[in-house]
mmCIF file of C-alpha atoms in Angstrom:
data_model
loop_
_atom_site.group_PDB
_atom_site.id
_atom_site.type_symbol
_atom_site.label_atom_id
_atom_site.label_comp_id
_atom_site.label_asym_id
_atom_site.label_seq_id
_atom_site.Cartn_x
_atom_site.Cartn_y
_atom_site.Cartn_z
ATOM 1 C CA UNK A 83 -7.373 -51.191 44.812
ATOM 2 C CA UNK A 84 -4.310 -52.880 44.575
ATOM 3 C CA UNK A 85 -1.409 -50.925 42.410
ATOM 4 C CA UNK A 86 -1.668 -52.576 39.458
ATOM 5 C CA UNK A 87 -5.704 -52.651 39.534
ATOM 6 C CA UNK A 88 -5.248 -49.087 39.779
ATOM 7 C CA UNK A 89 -3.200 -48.162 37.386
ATOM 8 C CA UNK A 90 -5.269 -50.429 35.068
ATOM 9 C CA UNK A 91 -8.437 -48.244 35.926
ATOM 10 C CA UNK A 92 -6.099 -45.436 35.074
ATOM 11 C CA UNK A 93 -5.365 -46.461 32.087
ATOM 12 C CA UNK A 94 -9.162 -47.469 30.625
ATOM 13 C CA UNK A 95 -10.225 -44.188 31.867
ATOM 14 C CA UNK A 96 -7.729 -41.981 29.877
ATOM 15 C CA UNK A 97 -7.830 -44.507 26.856
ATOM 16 C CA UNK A 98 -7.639 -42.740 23.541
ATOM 17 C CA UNK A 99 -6.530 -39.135 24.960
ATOM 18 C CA UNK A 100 -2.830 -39.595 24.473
ATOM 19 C CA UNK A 101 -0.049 -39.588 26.622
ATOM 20 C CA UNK A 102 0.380 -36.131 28.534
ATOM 21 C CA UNK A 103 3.274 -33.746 29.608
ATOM 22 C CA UNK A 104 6.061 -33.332 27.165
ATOM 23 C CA UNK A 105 6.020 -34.398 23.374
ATOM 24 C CA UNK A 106 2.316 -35.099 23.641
ATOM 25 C CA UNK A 107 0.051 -34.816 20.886
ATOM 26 C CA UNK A 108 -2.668 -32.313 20.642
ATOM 27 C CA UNK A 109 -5.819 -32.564 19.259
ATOM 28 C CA UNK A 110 -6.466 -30.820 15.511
ATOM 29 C CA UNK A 111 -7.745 -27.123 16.086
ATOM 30 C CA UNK A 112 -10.342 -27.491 13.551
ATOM 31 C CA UNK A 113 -12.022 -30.693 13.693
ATOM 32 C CA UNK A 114 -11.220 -32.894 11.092
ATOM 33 C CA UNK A 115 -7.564 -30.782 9.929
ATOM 34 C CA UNK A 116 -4.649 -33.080 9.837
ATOM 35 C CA UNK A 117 -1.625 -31.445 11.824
ATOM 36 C CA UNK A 118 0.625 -30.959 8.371
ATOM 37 C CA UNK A 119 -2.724 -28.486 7.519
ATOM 38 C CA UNK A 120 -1.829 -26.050 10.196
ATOM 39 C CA UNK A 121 1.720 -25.985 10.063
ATOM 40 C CA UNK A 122 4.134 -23.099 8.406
ATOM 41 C CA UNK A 123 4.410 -24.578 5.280
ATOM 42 C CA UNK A 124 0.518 -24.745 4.154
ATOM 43 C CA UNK A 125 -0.408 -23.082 1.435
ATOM 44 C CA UNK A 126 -2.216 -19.840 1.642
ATOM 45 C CA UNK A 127 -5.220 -19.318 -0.771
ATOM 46 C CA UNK A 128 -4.500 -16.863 -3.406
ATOM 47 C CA UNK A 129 -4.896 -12.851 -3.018
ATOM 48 C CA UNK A 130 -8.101 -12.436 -4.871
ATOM 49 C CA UNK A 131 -9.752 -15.017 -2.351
ATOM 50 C CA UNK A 132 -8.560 -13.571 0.795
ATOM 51 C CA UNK A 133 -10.299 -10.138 1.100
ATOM 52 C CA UNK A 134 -10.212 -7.036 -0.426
ATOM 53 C CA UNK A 135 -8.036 -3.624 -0.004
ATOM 54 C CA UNK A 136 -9.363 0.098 0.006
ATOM 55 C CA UNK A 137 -7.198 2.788 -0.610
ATOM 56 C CA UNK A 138 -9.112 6.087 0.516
ATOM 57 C CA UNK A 139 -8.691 9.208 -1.654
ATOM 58 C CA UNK A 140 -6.411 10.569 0.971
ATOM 59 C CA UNK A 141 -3.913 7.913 0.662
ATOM 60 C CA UNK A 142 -3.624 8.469 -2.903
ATOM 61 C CA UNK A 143 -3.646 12.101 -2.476
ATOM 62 C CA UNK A 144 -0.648 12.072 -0.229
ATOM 63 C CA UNK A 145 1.260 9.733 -2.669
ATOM 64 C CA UNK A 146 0.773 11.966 -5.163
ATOM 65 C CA UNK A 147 1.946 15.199 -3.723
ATOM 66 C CA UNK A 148 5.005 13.839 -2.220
ATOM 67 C CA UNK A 149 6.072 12.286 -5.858
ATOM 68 C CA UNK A 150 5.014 15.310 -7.357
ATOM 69 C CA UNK A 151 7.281 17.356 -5.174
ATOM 70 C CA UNK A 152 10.151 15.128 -6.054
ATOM 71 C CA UNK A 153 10.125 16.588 -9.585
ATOM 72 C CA UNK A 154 12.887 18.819 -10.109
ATOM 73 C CA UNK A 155 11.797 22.632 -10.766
ATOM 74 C CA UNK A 156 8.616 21.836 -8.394
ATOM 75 C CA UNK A 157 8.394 23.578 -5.057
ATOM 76 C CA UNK A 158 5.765 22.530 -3.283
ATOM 77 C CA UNK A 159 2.185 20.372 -4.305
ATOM 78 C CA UNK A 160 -1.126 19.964 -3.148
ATOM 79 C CA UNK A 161 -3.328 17.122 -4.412
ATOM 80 C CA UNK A 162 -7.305 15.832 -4.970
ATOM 81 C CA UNK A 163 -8.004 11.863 -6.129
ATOM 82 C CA UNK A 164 -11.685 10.259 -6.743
ATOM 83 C CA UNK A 165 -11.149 7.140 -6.404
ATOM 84 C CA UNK A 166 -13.576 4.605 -8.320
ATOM 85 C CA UNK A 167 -13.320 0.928 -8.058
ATOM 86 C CA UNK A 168 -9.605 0.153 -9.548
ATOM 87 C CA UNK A 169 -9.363 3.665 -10.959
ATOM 88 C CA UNK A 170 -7.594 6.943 -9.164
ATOM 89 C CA UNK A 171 -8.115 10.271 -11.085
ATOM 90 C CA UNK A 172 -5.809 13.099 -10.020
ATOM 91 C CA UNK A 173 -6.002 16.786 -9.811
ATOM 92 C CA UNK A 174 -2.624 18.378 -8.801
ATOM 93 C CA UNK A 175 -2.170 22.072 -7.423
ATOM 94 C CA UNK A 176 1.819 22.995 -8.263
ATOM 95 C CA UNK A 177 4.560 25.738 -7.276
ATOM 96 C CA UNK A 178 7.001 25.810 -9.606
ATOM 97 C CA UNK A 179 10.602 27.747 -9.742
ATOM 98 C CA UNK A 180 10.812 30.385 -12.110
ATOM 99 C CA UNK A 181 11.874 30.410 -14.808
ATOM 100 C CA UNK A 182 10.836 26.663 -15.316
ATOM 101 C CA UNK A 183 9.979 25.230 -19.039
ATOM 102 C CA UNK A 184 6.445 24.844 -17.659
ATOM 103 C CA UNK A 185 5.314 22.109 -20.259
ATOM 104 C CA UNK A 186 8.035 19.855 -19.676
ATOM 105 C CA UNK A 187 7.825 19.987 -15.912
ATOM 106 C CA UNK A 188 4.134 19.421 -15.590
ATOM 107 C CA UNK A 189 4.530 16.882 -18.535
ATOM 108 C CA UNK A 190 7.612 15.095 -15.987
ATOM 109 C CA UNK A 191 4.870 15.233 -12.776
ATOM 110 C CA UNK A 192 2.469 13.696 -14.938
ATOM 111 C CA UNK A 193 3.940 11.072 -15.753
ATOM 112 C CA UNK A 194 6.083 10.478 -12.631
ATOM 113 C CA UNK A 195 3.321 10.588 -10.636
ATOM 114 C CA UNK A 196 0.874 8.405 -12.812
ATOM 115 C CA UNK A 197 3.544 5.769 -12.751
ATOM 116 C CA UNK A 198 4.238 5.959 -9.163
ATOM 117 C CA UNK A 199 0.519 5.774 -7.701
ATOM 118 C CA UNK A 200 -0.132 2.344 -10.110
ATOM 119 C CA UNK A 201 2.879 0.870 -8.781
ATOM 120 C CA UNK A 202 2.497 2.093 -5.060
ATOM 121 C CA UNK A 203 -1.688 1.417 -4.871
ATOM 122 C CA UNK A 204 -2.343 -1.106 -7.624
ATOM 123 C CA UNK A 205 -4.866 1.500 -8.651
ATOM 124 C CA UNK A 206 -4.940 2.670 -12.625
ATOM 125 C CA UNK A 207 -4.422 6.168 -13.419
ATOM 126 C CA UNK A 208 -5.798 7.631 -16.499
ATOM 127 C CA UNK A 209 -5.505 10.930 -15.866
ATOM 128 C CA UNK A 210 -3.729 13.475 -14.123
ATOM 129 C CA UNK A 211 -4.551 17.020 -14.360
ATOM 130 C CA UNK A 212 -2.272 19.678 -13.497
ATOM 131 C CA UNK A 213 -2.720 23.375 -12.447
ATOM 132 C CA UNK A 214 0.225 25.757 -12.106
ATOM 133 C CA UNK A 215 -1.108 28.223 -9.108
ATOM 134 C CA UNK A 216 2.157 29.638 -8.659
ATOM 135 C CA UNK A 217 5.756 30.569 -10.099
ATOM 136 C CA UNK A 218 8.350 31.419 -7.677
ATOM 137 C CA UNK A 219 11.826 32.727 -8.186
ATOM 138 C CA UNK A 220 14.276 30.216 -8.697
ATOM 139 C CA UNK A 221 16.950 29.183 -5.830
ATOM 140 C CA UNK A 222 20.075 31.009 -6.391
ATOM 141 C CA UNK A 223 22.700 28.925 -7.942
ATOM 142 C CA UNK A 224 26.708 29.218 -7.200
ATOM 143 C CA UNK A 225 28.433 30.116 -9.784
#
């Protein structure tokens, strides 16, 4: 074959493949997407429609005995969740200085850590029980 007979077989043989080497263009990954569909800027399908989260028990258990701990007055915590569909119930196990105004610091956990494990899990939190299993004797203070 002469070089131009050649180079026309060449070219009816790789007719509609595009050119190759740099800048070419590639072929959709999914048959029948347009290139703009795979780029950065497509839009992802909302939350609900991509899959589902679970948050085991001892996720929310740890959650809720470091915020617990964060409580002034409260010296160390221990924690037990159930968690039901959308819904965490807490039991919390407490140390507390003493002397501590006991309702008002187990009425502070409660709260703190009901707000704290909806915001951090997405999970609601109707209740939060708390049991005092130990007073200790407050750290010394200067003075």
């Amino acid at each position: 074959m002469s070089g131009t007979a050649a180079e026309a077989a060449m070219a009816a043989e790789t007719a509609g493949t595009g050119p190759v080497g740099a800048g070419a263009v590639t072929a959709p990954a999914v048959p029948g997407q347009r290139a703009a569909e795979r780029g950065r800027h497509a839009a992802a399908p909302p939350a609900e429609e991509r899959g589902s989260t679970h948050i085991p028990a001892s996720v929310v258990e740890k959650i809720a005995a470091r915020v617990a701990r964060e409580v002034p007055r409260t010296r160390s915590a221990r924690a037990q969740a159930r968690v039901r569909g959308g819904t965490a119930v807490l039991k919390l196990g407490l140390v507390v200085d003493y002397p501590a105004p006991l309702r008002r610091t187990c009425a502070a956990v409660r709260e703190r850590v009901a707000a704290r494990v909806a915001a951090l899990t997405g999970l609601a939190v109707p209740q939060v029980d708390i049991e005092v299993t130990e007073l200790r004797q407050g750290r010394a203070r200067g003075g």
